[in-house]
Short mmCIF file of C-alpha atoms in Angstrom, two decimals:
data_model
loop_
_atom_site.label_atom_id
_atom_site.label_comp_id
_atom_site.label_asym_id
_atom_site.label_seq_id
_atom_site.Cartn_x
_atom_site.Cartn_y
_atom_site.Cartn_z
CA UNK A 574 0.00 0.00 0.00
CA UNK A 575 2.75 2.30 0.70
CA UNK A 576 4.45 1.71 -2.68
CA UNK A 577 0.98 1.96 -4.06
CA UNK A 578 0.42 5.48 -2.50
CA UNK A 579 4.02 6.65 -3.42
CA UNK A 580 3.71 5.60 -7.13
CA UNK A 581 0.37 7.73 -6.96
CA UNK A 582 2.08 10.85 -5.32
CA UNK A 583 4.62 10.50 -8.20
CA UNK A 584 1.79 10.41 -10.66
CA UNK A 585 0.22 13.51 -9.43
CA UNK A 586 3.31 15.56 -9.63
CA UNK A 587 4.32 14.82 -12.91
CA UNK A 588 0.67 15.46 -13.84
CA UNK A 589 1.38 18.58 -12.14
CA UNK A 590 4.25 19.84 -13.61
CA UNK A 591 3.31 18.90 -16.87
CA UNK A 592 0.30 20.89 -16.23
CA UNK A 593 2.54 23.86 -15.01
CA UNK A 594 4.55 23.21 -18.22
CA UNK A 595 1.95 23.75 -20.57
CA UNK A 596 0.73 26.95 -18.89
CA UNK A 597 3.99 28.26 -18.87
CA UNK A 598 4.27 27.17 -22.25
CA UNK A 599 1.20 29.19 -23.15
CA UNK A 600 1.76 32.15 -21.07
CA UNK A 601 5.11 32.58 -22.20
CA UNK A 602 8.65 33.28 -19.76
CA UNK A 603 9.55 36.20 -18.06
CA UNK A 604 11.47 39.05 -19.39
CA UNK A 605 14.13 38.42 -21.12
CA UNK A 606 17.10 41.18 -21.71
CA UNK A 607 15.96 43.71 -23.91
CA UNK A 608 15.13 42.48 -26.76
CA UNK A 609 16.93 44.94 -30.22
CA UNK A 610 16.77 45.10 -33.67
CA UNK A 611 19.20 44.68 -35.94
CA UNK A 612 20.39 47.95 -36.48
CA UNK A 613 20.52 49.25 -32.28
CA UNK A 614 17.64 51.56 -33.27
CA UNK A 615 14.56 49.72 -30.96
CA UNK A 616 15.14 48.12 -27.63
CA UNK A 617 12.44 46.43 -25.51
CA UNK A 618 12.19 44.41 -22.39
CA UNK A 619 8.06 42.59 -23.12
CA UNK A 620 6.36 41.34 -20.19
CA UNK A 621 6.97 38.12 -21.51
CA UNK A 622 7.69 36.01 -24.63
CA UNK A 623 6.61 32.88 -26.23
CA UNK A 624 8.37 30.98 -28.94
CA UNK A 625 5.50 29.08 -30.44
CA UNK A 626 6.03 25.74 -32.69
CA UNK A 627 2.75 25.67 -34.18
CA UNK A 628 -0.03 27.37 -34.92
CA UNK A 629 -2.07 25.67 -32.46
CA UNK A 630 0.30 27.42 -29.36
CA UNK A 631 0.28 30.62 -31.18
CA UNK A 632 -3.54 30.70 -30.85
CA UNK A 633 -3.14 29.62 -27.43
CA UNK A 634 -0.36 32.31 -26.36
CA UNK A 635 -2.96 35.08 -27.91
CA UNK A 636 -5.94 33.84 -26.16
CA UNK A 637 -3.72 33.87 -22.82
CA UNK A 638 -2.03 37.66 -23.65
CA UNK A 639 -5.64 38.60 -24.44
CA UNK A 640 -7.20 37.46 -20.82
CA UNK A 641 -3.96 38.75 -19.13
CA UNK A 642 -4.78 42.04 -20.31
CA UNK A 643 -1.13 41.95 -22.59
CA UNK A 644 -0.87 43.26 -26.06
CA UNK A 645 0.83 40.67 -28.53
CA UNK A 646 3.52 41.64 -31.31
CA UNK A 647 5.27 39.31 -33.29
CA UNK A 648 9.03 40.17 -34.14
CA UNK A 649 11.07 38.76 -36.88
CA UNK A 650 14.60 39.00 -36.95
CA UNK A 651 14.86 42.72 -36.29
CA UNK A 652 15.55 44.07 -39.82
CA UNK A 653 12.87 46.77 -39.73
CA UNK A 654 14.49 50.20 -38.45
CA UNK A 655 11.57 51.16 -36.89
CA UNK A 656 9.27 50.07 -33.58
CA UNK A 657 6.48 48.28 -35.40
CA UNK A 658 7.51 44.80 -33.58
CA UNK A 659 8.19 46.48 -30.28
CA UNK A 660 5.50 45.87 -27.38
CA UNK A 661 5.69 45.82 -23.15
CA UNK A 662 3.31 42.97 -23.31
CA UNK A 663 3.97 39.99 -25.07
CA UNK A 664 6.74 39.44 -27.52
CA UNK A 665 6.13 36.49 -30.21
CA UNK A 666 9.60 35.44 -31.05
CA UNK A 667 9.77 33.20 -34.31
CA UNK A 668 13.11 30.38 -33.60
CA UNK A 669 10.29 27.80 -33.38
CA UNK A 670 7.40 28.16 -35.90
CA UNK A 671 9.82 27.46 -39.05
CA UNK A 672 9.93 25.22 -41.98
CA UNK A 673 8.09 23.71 -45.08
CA UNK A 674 4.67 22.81 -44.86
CA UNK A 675 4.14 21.71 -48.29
CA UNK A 676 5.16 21.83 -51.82
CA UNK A 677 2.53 21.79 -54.34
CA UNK A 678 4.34 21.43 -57.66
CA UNK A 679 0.89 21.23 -59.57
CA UNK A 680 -0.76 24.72 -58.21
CA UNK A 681 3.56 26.05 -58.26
CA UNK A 682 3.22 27.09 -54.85
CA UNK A 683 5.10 26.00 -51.02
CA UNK A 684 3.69 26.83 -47.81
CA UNK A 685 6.23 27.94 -44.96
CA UNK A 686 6.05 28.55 -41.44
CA UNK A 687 6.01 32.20 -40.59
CA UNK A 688 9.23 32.57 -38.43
CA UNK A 689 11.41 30.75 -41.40
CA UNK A 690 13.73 33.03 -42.93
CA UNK A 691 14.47 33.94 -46.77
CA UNK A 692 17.29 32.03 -46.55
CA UNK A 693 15.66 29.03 -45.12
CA UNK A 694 13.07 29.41 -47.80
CA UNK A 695 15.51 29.48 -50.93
CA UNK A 696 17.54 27.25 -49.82
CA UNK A 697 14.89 24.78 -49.27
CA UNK A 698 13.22 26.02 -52.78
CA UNK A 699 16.54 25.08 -54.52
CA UNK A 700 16.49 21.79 -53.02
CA UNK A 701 13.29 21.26 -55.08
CA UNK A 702 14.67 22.69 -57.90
CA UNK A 703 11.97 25.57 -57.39
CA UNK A 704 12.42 29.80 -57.04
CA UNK A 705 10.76 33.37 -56.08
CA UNK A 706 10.36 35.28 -59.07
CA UNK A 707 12.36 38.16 -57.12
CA UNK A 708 13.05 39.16 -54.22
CA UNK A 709 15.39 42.08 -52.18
CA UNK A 710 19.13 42.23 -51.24
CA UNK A 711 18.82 40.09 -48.24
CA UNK A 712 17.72 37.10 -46.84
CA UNK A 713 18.18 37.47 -42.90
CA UNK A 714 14.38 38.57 -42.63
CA UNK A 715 11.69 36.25 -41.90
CA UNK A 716 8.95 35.28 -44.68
CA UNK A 717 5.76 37.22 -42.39
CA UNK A 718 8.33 40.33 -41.12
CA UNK A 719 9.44 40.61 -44.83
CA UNK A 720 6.22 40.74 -46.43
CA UNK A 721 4.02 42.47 -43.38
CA UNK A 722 6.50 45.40 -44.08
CA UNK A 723 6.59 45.40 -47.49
CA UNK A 724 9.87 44.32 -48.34
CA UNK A 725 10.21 44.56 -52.21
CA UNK A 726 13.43 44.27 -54.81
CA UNK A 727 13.76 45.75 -57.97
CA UNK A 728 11.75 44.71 -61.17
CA UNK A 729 10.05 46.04 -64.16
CA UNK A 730 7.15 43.23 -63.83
CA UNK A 731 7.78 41.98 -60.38
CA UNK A 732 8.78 43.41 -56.85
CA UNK A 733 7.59 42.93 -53.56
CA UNK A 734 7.74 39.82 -51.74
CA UNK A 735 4.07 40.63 -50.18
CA UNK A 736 2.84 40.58 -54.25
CA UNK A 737 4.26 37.18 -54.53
CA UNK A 738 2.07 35.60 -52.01
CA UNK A 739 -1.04 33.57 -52.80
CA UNK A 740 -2.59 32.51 -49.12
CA UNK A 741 -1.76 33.23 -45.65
CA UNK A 742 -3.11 31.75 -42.22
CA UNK A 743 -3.72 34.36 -39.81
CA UNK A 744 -4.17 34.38 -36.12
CA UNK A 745 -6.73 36.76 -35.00
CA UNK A 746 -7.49 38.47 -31.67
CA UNK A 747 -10.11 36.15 -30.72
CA UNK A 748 -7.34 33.16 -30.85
CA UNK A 749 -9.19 31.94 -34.14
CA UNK A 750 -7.16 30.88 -37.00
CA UNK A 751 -8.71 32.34 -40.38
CA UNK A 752 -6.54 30.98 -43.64
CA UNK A 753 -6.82 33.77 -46.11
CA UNK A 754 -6.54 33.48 -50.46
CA UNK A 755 -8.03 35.53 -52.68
CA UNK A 756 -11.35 33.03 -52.61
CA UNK A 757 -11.34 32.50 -48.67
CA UNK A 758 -11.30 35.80 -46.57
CA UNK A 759 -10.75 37.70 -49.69
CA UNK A 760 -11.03 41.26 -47.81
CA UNK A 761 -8.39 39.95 -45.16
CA UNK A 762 -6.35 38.46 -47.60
CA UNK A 763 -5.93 41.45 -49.80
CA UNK A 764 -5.00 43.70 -46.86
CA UNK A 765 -2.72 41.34 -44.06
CA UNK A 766 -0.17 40.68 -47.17
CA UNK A 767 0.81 43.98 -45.58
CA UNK A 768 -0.72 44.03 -42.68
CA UNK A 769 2.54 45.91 -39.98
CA UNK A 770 1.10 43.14 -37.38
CA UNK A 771 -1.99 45.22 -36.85
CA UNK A 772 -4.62 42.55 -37.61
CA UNK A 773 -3.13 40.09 -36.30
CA UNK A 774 -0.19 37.02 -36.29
CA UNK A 775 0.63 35.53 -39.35
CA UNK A 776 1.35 31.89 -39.08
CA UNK A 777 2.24 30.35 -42.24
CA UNK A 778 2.73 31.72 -45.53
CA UNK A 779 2.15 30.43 -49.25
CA UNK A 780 3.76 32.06 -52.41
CA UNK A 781 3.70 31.54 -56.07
CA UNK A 782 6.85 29.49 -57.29
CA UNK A 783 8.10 28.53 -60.71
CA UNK A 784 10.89 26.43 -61.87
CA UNK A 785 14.35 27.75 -60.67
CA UNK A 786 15.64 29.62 -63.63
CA UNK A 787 19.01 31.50 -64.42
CA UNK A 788 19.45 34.82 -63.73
CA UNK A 789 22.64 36.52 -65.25
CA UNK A 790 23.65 40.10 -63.49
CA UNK A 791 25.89 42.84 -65.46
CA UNK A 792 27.20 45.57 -62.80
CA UNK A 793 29.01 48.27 -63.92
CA UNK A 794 29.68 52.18 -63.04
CA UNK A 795 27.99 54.60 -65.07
CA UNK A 796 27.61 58.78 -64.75
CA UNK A 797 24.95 60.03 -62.85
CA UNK A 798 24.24 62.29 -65.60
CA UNK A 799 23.97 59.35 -67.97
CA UNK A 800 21.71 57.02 -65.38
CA UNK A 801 19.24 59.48 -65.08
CA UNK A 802 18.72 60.40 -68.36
CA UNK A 803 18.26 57.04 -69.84
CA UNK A 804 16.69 56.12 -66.80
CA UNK A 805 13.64 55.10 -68.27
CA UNK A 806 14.87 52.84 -70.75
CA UNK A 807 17.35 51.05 -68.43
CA UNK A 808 14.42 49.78 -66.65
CA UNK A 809 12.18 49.12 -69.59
CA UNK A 810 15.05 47.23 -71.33
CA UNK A 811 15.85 45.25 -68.19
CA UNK A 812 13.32 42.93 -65.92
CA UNK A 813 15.68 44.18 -62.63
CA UNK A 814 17.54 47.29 -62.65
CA UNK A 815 19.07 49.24 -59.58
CA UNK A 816 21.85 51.79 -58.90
CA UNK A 817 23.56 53.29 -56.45
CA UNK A 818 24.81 57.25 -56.44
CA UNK A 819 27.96 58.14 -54.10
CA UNK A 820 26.86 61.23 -52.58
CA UNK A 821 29.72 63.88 -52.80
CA UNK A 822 30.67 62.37 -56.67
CA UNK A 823 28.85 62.04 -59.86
CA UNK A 824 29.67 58.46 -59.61
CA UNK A 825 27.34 55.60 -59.77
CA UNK A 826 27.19 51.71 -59.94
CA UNK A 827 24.14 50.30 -61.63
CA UNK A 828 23.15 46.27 -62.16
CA UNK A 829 20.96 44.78 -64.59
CA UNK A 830 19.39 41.55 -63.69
CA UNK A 831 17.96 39.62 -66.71
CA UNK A 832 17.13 35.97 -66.93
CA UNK A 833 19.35 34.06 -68.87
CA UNK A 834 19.74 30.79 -70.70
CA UNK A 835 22.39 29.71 -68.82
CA UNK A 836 25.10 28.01 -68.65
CA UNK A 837 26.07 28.95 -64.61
CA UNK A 838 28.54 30.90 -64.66
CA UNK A 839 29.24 32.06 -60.83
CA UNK A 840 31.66 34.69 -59.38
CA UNK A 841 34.71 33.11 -58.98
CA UNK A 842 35.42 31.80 -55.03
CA UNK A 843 38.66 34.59 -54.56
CA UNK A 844 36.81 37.32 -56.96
CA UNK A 845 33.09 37.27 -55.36
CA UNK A 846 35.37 37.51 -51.98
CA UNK A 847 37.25 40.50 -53.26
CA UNK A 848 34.69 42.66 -53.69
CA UNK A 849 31.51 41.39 -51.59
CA UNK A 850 33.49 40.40 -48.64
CA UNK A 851 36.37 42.45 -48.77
CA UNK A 852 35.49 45.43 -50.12
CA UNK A 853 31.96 45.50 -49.51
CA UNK A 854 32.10 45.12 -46.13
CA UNK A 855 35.40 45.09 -44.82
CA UNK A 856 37.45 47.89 -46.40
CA UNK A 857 33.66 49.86 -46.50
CA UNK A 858 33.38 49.43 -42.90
CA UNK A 859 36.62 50.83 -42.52
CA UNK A 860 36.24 53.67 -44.48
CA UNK A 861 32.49 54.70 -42.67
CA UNK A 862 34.31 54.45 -39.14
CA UNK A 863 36.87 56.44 -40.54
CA UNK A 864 34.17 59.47 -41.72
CA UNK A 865 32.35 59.25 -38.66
CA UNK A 866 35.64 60.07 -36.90
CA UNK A 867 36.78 62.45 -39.17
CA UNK A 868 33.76 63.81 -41.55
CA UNK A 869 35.96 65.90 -43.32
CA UNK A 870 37.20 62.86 -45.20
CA UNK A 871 33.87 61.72 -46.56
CA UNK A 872 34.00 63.60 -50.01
CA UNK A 873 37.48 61.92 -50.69
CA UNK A 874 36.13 58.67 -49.35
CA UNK A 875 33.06 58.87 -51.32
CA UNK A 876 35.31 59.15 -54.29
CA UNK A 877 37.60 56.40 -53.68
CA UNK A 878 34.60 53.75 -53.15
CA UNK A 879 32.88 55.12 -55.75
CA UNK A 880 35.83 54.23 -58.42
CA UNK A 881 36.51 51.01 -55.90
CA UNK A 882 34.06 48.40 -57.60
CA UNK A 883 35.34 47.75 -61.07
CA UNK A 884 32.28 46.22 -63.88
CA UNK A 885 31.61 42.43 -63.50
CA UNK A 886 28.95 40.07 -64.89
CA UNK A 887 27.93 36.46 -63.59
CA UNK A 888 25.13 34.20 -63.76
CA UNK A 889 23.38 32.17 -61.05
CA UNK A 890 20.49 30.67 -59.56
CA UNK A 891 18.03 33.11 -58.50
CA UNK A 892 18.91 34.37 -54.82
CA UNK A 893 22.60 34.09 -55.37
CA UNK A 894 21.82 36.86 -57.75
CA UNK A 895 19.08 39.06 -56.06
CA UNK A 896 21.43 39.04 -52.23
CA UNK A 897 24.32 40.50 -51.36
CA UNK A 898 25.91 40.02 -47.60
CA UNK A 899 25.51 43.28 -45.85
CA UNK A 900 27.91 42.99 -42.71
CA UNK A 901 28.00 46.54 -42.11
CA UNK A 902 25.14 48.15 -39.74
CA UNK A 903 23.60 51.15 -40.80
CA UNK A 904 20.14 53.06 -40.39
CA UNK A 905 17.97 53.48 -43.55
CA UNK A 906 15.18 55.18 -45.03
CA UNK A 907 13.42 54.95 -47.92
CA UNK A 908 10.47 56.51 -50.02
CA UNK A 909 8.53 55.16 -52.47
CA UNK A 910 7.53 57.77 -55.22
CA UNK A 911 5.83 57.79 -58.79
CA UNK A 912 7.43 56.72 -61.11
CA UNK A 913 8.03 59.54 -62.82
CA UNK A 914 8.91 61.82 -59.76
CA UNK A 915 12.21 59.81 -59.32
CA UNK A 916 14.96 61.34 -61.52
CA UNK A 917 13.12 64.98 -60.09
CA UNK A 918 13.37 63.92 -56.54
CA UNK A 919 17.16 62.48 -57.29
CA UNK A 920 18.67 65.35 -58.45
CA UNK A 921 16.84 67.46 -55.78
CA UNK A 922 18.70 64.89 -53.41
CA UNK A 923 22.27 65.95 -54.86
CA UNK A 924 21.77 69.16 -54.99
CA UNK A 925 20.48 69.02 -50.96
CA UNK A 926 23.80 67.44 -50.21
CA UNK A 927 26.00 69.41 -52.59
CA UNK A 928 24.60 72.89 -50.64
CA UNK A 929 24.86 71.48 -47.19
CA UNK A 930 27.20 70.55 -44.71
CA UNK A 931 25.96 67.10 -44.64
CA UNK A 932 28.79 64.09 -45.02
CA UNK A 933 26.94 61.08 -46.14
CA UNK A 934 29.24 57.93 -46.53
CA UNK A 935 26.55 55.50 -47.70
CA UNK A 936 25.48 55.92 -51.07
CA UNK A 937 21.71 56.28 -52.17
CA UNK A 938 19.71 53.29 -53.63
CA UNK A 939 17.03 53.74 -56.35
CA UNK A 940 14.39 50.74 -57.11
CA UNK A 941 11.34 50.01 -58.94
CA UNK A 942 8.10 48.16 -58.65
CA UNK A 943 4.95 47.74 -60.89
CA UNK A 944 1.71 48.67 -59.56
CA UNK A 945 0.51 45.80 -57.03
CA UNK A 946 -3.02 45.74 -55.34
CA UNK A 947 -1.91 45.46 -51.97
CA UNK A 948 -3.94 48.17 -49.75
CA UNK A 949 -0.37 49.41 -47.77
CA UNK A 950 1.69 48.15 -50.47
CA UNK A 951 4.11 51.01 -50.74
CA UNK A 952 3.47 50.56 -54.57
CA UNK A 953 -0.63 50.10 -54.56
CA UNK A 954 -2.31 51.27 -57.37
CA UNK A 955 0.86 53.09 -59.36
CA UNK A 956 4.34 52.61 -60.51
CA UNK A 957 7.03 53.41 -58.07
CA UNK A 958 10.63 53.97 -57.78
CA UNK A 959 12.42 53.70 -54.50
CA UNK A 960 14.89 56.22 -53.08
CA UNK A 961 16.65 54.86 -49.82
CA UNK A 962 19.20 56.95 -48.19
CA UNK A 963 21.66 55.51 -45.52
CA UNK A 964 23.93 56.32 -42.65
CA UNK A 965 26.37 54.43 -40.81
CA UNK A 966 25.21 53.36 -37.72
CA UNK A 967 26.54 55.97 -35.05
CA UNK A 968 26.42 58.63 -37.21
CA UNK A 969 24.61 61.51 -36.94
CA UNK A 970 21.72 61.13 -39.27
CA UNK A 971 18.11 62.70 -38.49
CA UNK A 972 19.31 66.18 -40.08
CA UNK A 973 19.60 64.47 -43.29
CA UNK A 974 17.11 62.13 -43.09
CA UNK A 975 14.92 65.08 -42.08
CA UNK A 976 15.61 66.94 -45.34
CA UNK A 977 15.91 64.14 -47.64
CA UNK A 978 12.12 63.31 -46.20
CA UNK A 979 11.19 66.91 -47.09
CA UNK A 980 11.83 66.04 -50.41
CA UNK A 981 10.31 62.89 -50.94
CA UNK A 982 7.38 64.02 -49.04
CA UNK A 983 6.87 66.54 -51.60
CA UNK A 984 6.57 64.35 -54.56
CA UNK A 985 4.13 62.26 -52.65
CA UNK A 986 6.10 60.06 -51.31
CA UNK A 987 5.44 56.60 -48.85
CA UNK A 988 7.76 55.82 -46.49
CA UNK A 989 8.91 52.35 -46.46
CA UNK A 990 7.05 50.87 -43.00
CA UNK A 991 10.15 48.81 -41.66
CA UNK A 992 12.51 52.15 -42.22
CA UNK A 993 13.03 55.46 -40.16
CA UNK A 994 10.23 58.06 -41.41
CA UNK A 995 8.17 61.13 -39.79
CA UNK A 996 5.08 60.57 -40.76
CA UNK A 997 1.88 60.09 -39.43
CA UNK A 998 -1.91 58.77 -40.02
CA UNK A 999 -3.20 62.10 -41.45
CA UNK A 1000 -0.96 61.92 -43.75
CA UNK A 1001 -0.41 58.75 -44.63
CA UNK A 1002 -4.58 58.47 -45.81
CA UNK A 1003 -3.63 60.91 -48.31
CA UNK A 1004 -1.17 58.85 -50.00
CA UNK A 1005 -3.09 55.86 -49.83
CA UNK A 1006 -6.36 55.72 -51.40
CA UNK A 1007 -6.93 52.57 -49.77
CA UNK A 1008 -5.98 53.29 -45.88
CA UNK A 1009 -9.49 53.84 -44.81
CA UNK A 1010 -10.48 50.22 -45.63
CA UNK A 1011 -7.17 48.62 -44.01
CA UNK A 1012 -8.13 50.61 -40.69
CA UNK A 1013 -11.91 49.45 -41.27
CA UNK A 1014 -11.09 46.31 -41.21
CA UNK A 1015 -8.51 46.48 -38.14
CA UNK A 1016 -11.38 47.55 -36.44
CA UNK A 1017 -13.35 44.48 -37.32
CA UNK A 1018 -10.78 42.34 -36.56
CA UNK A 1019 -9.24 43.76 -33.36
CA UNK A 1020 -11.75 46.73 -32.13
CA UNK A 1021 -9.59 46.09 -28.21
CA UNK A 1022 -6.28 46.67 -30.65
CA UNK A 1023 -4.47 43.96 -29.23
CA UNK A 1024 -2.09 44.17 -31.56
CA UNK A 1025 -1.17 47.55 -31.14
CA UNK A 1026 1.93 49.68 -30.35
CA UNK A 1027 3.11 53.44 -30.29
CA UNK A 1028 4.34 52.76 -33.58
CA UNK A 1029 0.85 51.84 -34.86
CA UNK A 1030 -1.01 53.87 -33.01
CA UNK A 1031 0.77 56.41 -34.70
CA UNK A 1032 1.19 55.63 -38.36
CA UNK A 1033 -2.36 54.11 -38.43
CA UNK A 1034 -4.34 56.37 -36.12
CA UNK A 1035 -6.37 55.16 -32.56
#
């Protein structure tokens, strides 16, 4: 009998602490140390956080935030320069909820786990022989942070990671799980593509895929007097064109991404390292620390860099092509204007710098996108060009930032949600015809605003 009553004691404690498991489990851990982004810009210590491994304990960690009175963000890896992850309650971190769900080769589509990153995702997509039709310059960024801030490349027919997407399951305030397309939930589909986290978590994500494909790149320096006059054409001609203008020089480097036949042709092991690794990064880092030092050296800098990356062409699979490693930190901002505004607002930009005192080290990055129908899509409803500007992080920056946004806000610009910006509600809804239906239907879907923050509250209104 004793043995009998001991084996039952043990019984109830393990039942016990399995119980306690699961509730902690559910109601997440205590604080952990302060929580920061990538670029040192946003620093929070949440109530508590919860590294879910399936939608099912996602739902449940939102149900429990929701009774404990706790609002819920979900954070990625930190990529976004601004607060629109940050939250006091609780913090949905994103190691856990990764991986494949399925590959449907018929409907050219895979399903992924929020929290997996880009590189997870082509990596696995390569695997299978499968790829993105484009993508940005990065892959550190996880599939729902990327495309709930409206992370885009360059492209003449395709863009933004958000555009690429075909169905998305989304955890909503209630802890129900709604799966979204453009024939289920159509309204909540069109809108959570982009959603900044404000109507609620996304838990897995499905895109549009098509049969990897070779992509062959041609970089080379050109005048920014020549770029910007043939502008136009350089993007028509090409399916992905970008440059790059060194403030303080006339200088810039441009790349033309066009798919290709084949055969591979890769940078070379010692070349690629040369200049993405070495120069890229480690000489460039060198050189920024030196003009935040000494600012007076920028100009010469500028020039040397500029004249530092010689013309090269290679071709590759897909994301080898699209991504670059970017080792050096840095804060960012970046507009998205008409089309047509861009060369205007560019030159405005040059001549800003060339009049001030300003000593910008990082050059300035100009995009493109097509039209999408994305409600917060930065490129909804018209053609858009992308102007980001750049400072190394540590550097003085909100002077120029301020009157490179005076600019941009002039041609009608919208800022890029995941990067440093001004601007509010009242004037975002003038640059969106669409905001008004993306807050009506945040207020159907989480009227307590669970899901809110300062930065939200701010950039979408009350």
């Amino acid at each position: 009998m004793t043995e009998a009553r001991t084996t039952t004691g043990r019984n109830r404690t393990a039942v016990r602490a399995g119980a306690a498991r699961t509730v902690r489990a559910i109601r997440g851990t205590r604080p952990r140390p302060a929580w920061r982004n990538w670029a040192g810009t946003v620093a929070v210590e949440p109530a508590r956080s919860v590294s879910p491994a399936s939608t099912g304990e996602l739902a449940a960690a939102v149900r429990a935030a929701a009774a404990d009175g706790l609002t819920v963000k979900a954070a990625g890896t930190g990529h976004s320069f601004t607060a629109v992850a940050a939250t006091d309650g609780l913090l949905i971190r994103p190691e856990r909820l990764t991986g494949i769900r399925e590959v449907d080769r018929a409907a050219g589509t895979v399903t992924v786990a929020a929290g997996t990153t880009l590189q997870q995702l082509n990596r696995a997509l390569a695997a299978h022989g499968l790829s993105l039709a484009n993508m940005g310059d990065i892959m550190e960024q996880t599939v729902s942070g990327a495309a709930s801030t409206g992370t885009h490349g360059t492209g003449r027919d395709s863009a933004s990671i958000a555009a690429q997407i075909t169905a998305l399951e989304l955890v909503t305030a209630d802890g129900s799980v709604l799966t979204c397309s453009a024939t289920e939930n159509p309204e909540v589909f069109a809108a959570a593509r982009v959603g900044l986290g404000a109507l609620g978590v996304i838990s897995s994500v499905t895109f549009a895929v098509e049969p990897q494909f070779w992509l062959s790149a041609r970089e080379e320096p050109m005048a920014f007097d020549r770029v910007t006059a043939e502008f136009d054409q350089l993007v028509a001609e090409n399916e992905h064109f970008e440059f790059y203008w060194f403030p303080h020089t006339g200088n810039c480097s441009t790349k033309r991404n066009n798919r290709s036949q084949g055969p591979a042709a890769p940078l070379g092991r010692v070349s690629g390292w040369i200049d993405d690794e070495l120069l890229s990064n480690g000489v460039f880092r060198a050189a920024c620390a030196v003009g935040r030092a000494v600012p007076a050296t920028v100009p010469g800098i500028a020039r040397l860099s500029s004249r530092a990356l010689s013309a090269r062409t290679y071709t590759d699979i897909p994301y080898k092509v699209f991504t670059s490693p970017r080792r050096v930190r840095f804060v960012e901002m970046e507009y998205a204007l008409p089309r047509a505004a861009a060369v205007e607002a560019l030159r405005e930009l040059r001549a800003l710098v060339e009049r001030s005192d300003f000593r910008v080290s990082f050059p300035v990055e100009v995009r493109t996108a097509p039209a999408d129908d994305i409600p917060l899509s930065t490129a909804s409803g018209r053609d858009t060009a992308y102007l980001a500007v750049h400072m190394y992080r540590g550097t003085p920056y909100r002077a120029y930032f301020t009157a490179a946004e005076r600019i941009m806000t002039a041609h009608g610009g919208r800022p890029h949600w995941g990067k440093l910006h001004s601007r509010d509600a009242a004037y975002l809804s003038g640059v969106y015809p669409q905001f008004g239906e993306f807050t009506a239907l945040r207020d159907r879907l989480d009227p307590e605003r669970l899901f809110t923050n300062a930065y939200l509250r701010r950039v979408l209104g009350e």
